[in-house]
Every structure is written in structure tokens, then in C-alpha cells.
Amino acid sequence: TGIAPLRSIIRGRQSPMCPVHLLYGCRRLKQDYLFGDEWPNVEKFNVHVHGSRDQAEKVHVGDILRREGKLVR
């Protein structure tokens, strides 16, 4: 489980018809944001990422999903 299997799928796909959005949560971005340097180079791929322990108020993937819910079909 985790981000590695998704990374393989993303790297292996051909030019997508529509944008793909990844809602990524981890404890601390500097320590736990795996493959973060690769995502900006992927065509039609958007990462919405938060480190739950990087600010005073914790932010989790569920919070991101509620905020960005219009992106989910």
C-alpha cells in the first residue's frame, strides 16, 4: 500500500484525456512527502498535499477531500 503503486501507474500511462488529482496526506512534508520532486513533471497531474503536523491545526486527507470535493467524480 502507499504511494509507490500509484507512482507506477502514473509513470506508465500515456497522455491522459483528463486531469488526475492526488490527495496526499502525511505527517511532515519535509520527511514524508515521497516522490514529491517527481509530481510537478507529470502531465495533467495535480497534487493536493498537506502535512498534518506541519501547522498548529491538523489537516488530514478528509479535510482536503471536503475542500476539493468538486474534483472527485
GROMACS .gro file of N, CA and C in nm:
model
  219
    1THR      N    1   0.084  -0.118   0.000
    1THR     CA    2   0.000   0.000   0.000
    1THR      C    3   0.088   0.124   0.000
    2GLY      N    4   0.026   0.237  -0.015
    2GLY     CA    5   0.101   0.361  -0.014
    2GLY      C    6   0.109   0.425  -0.151
    3ILE      N    7   0.202   0.513  -0.168
    3ILE     CA    8   0.213   0.595  -0.289
    3ILE      C    9   0.288   0.524  -0.403
    4ALA      N   10   0.375   0.429  -0.371
    4ALA     CA   11   0.458   0.364  -0.473
    4ALA      C   12   0.375   0.296  -0.584
    5PRO      N   13   0.270   0.219  -0.551
    5PRO     CA   14   0.191   0.158  -0.660
    5PRO      C   15   0.125   0.263  -0.750
    6LEU      N   16   0.075   0.370  -0.692
    6LEU     CA   17   0.016   0.477  -0.773
    6LEU      C   18   0.122   0.542  -0.861
    7ARG      N   19   0.240   0.558  -0.808
    7ARG     CA   20   0.350   0.615  -0.886
    7ARG      C   21   0.376   0.532  -1.011
    8SER      N   22   0.375   0.401  -0.998
    8SER     CA   23   0.397   0.312  -1.112
    8SER      C   24   0.288   0.329  -1.218
    9ILE      N   25   0.165   0.341  -1.173
    9ILE     CA   26   0.053   0.359  -1.266
    9ILE      C   27   0.067   0.492  -1.339
   10ILE      N   28   0.096   0.596  -1.265
   10ILE     CA   29   0.108   0.730  -1.325
   10ILE      C   30   0.223   0.734  -1.426
   11ARG      N   31   0.336   0.677  -1.390
   11ARG     CA   32   0.453   0.678  -1.479
   11ARG      C   33   0.429   0.595  -1.604
   12GLY      N   34   0.347   0.492  -1.596
   12GLY     CA   35   0.325   0.402  -1.708
   12GLY      C   36   0.214   0.442  -1.802
   13ARG      N   37   0.136   0.542  -1.767
   13ARG     CA   38   0.022   0.579  -1.852
   13ARG      C   39   0.066   0.669  -1.967
   14GLN      N   40  -0.011   0.666  -2.072
   14GLN     CA   41   0.011   0.755  -2.185
   14GLN      C   42  -0.060   0.887  -2.156
   15SER      N   43  -0.051   0.981  -2.244
   15SER     CA   44  -0.112   1.112  -2.224
   15SER      C   45  -0.259   1.096  -2.184
   16PRO      N   46  -0.297   1.143  -2.067
   16PRO     CA   47  -0.434   1.123  -2.019
   16PRO      C   48  -0.534   1.215  -2.089
   17MET      N   49  -0.659   1.172  -2.092
   17MET     CA   50  -0.765   1.252  -2.151
   17MET      C   51  -0.808   1.365  -2.057
   18CYS      N   52  -0.803   1.339  -1.927
   18CYS     CA   53  -0.847   1.439  -1.829
   18CYS      C   54  -0.745   1.449  -1.717
   19PRO      N   55  -0.750   1.557  -1.641
   19PRO     CA   56  -0.655   1.573  -1.531
   19PRO      C   57  -0.676   1.468  -1.422
   20VAL      N   58  -0.568   1.433  -1.355
   20VAL     CA   59  -0.570   1.341  -1.242
   20VAL      C   60  -0.531   1.422  -1.119
   21HIS      N   61  -0.603   1.400  -1.010
   21HIS     CA   62  -0.575   1.471  -0.885
   21HIS      C   63  -0.539   1.370  -0.778
   22LEU      N   64  -0.429   1.394  -0.711
   22LEU     CA   65  -0.385   1.311  -0.598
   22LEU      C   66  -0.403   1.391  -0.471
   23LEU      N   67  -0.482   1.338  -0.378
   23LEU     CA   68  -0.497   1.397  -0.246
   23LEU      C   69  -0.401   1.322  -0.155
   24TYR      N   70  -0.295   1.389  -0.115
   24TYR     CA   71  -0.185   1.323  -0.045
   24TYR      C   72  -0.168   1.385   0.093
   25GLY      N   73  -0.171   1.302   0.193
   25GLY     CA   74  -0.150   1.348   0.329
   25GLY      C   75  -0.039   1.271   0.396
   26CYS      N   76   0.039   1.342   0.474
   26CYS     CA   77   0.146   1.280   0.550
   26CYS      C   78   0.165   1.360   0.678
   27ARG      N   79   0.247   1.310   0.767
   27ARG     CA   80   0.267   1.383   0.893
   27ARG      C   81   0.347   1.510   0.872
   28ARG      N   82   0.463   1.496   0.812
   28ARG     CA   83   0.551   1.611   0.790
   28ARG      C   84   0.602   1.609   0.646
   29LEU      N   85   0.578   1.719   0.575
   29LEU     CA   86   0.614   1.723   0.433
   29LEU      C   87   0.763   1.701   0.410
   30LYS      N   88   0.848   1.764   0.487
   30LYS     CA   89   0.993   1.752   0.464
   30LYS      C   90   1.043   1.610   0.484
   31GLN      N   91   0.978   1.533   0.569
   31GLN     CA   92   1.022   1.397   0.597
   31GLN      C   93   0.945   1.291   0.519
   32ASP      N   94   0.818   1.315   0.496
   32ASP     CA   95   0.729   1.208   0.449
   32ASP      C   96   0.671   1.226   0.309
   33TYR      N   97   0.699   1.334   0.242
   33TYR     CA   98   0.640   1.359   0.110
   33TYR      C   99   0.719   1.283   0.005
   34LEU      N  100   0.685   1.156  -0.013
   34LEU     CA  101   0.759   1.067  -0.102
   34LEU      C  102   0.737   1.103  -0.248
   35PHE      N  103   0.844   1.105  -0.323
   35PHE     CA  104   0.843   1.133  -0.467
   35PHE      C  105   0.790   1.273  -0.499
   36GLY      N  106   0.790   1.363  -0.402
   36GLY     CA  107   0.737   1.497  -0.420
   36GLY      C  108   0.805   1.576  -0.531
   37ASP      N  109   0.931   1.547  -0.556
   37ASP     CA  110   1.003   1.618  -0.662
   37ASP      C  111   0.963   1.570  -0.801
   38GLU      N  112   0.899   1.454  -0.811
   38GLU     CA  113   0.859   1.399  -0.941
   38GLU      C  114   0.723   1.450  -0.989
   39TRP      N  115   0.632   1.475  -0.898
   39TRP     CA  116   0.494   1.505  -0.937
   39TRP      C  117   0.479   1.629  -1.025
   40PRO      N  118   0.553   1.737  -1.002
   40PRO     CA  119   0.534   1.855  -1.090
   40PRO      C  120   0.567   1.829  -1.237
   41ASN      N  121   0.641   1.724  -1.267
   41ASN     CA  122   0.682   1.695  -1.404
   41ASN      C  123   0.584   1.605  -1.480
   42VAL      N  124   0.475   1.565  -1.415
   42VAL     CA  125   0.380   1.473  -1.477
   42VAL      C  126   0.267   1.553  -1.541
   43GLU      N  127   0.242   1.524  -1.670
   43GLU     CA  128   0.139   1.595  -1.746
   43GLU      C  129  -0.001   1.570  -1.690
   44LYS      N  130  -0.078   1.675  -1.679
   44LYS     CA  131  -0.218   1.669  -1.632
   44LYS      C  132  -0.231   1.597  -1.498
   45PHE      N  133  -0.138   1.626  -1.408
   45PHE     CA  134  -0.139   1.561  -1.276
   45PHE      C  135  -0.126   1.669  -1.170
   46ASN      N  136  -0.221   1.671  -1.080
   46ASN     CA  137  -0.225   1.774  -0.975
   46ASN      C  138  -0.218   1.708  -0.838
   47VAL      N  139  -0.132   1.758  -0.753
   47VAL     CA  140  -0.118   1.704  -0.618
   47VAL      C  141  -0.170   1.808  -0.519
   48HIS      N  142  -0.258   1.763  -0.432
   48HIS     CA  143  -0.309   1.845  -0.322
   48HIS      C  144  -0.253   1.780  -0.197
   49VAL      N  145  -0.155   1.842  -0.136
   49VAL     CA  146  -0.080   1.778  -0.029
   49VAL      C  147  -0.078   1.865   0.097
   50HIS      N  148  -0.085   1.797   0.210
   50HIS     CA  149  -0.074   1.865   0.339
   50HIS      C  150  -0.002   1.775   0.438
   51GLY      N  151   0.079   1.836   0.520
   51GLY     CA  152   0.140   1.766   0.632
   51GLY      C  153   0.057   1.792   0.756
   52SER      N  154   0.002   1.690   0.814
   52SER     CA  155  -0.092   1.708   0.926
   52SER      C  156  -0.024   1.767   1.050
   53ARG      N  157   0.105   1.750   1.063
   53ARG     CA  158   0.174   1.801   1.182
   53ARG      C  159   0.257   1.927   1.154
   54ASP      N  160   0.244   1.982   1.034
   54ASP     CA  161   0.325   2.098   0.996
   54ASP      C  162   0.266   2.232   1.039
   55GLN      N  163   0.147   2.233   1.092
   55GLN     CA  164   0.085   2.357   1.138
   55GLN      C  165   0.013   2.330   1.270
   56ALA      N  166  -0.033   2.435   1.333
   56ALA     CA  167  -0.097   2.420   1.464
   56ALA      C  168  -0.224   2.334   1.455
   57GLU      N  169  -0.305   2.359   1.353
   57GLU     CA  170  -0.427   2.280   1.335
   57GLU      C  171  -0.401   2.167   1.237
   58LYS      N  172  -0.428   2.045   1.278
   58LYS     CA  173  -0.403   1.929   1.191
   58LYS      C  174  -0.494   1.933   1.069
   59VAL      N  175  -0.437   1.900   0.953
   59VAL     CA  176  -0.511   1.890   0.827
   59VAL      C  177  -0.493   1.747   0.777
   60HIS      N  178  -0.604   1.678   0.753
   60HIS     CA  179  -0.599   1.540   0.706
   60HIS      C  180  -0.655   1.530   0.565
   61VAL      N  181  -0.636   1.416   0.501
   61VAL     CA  182  -0.685   1.395   0.365
   61VAL      C  183  -0.836   1.419   0.357
   62GLY      N  184  -0.909   1.379   0.458
   62GLY     CA  185  -1.054   1.402   0.460
   62GLY      C  186  -1.087   1.550   0.452
   63ASP      N  187  -1.006   1.634   0.516
   63ASP     CA  188  -1.026   1.779   0.510
   63ASP      C  189  -1.000   1.830   0.368
   64ILE      N  190  -0.896   1.778   0.306
   64ILE     CA  191  -0.865   1.816   0.168
   64ILE      C  192  -0.978   1.772   0.075
   65LEU      N  193  -1.028   1.652   0.097
   65LEU     CA  194  -1.138   1.599   0.014
   65LEU      C  195  -1.263   1.685   0.028
   66ARG      N  196  -1.296   1.727   0.148
   66ARG     CA  197  -1.412   1.814   0.166
   66ARG      C  198  -1.391   1.947   0.094
   67ARG      N  199  -1.271   2.002   0.102
   67ARG     CA  200  -1.243   2.130   0.039
   67ARG      C  201  -1.238   2.120  -0.114
   68GLU      N  202  -1.182   2.011  -0.165
   68GLU     CA  203  -1.162   1.994  -0.310
   68GLU      C  204  -1.260   1.892  -0.369
   69GLY      N  205  -1.370   1.866  -0.302
   69GLY     CA  206  -1.465   1.763  -0.342
   69GLY      C  207  -1.517   1.775  -0.484
   70LYS      N  208  -1.521   1.895  -0.537
   70LYS     CA  209  -1.572   1.915  -0.674
   70LYS      C  210  -1.483   1.845  -0.777
   71LEU      N  211  -1.360   1.811  -0.740
   71LEU     CA  212  -1.267   1.744  -0.833
   71LEU      C  213  -1.295   1.595  -0.844
   72VAL      N  214  -1.371   1.540  -0.750
   72VAL     CA  215  -1.398   1.397  -0.746
   72VAL      C  216  -1.527   1.367  -0.819
   73ARG      N  217  -1.521   1.270  -0.909
   73ARG     CA  218  -1.642   1.233  -0.983
   73ARG      C  219  -1.686   1.096  -0.943
   0.00000   0.00000   0.00000
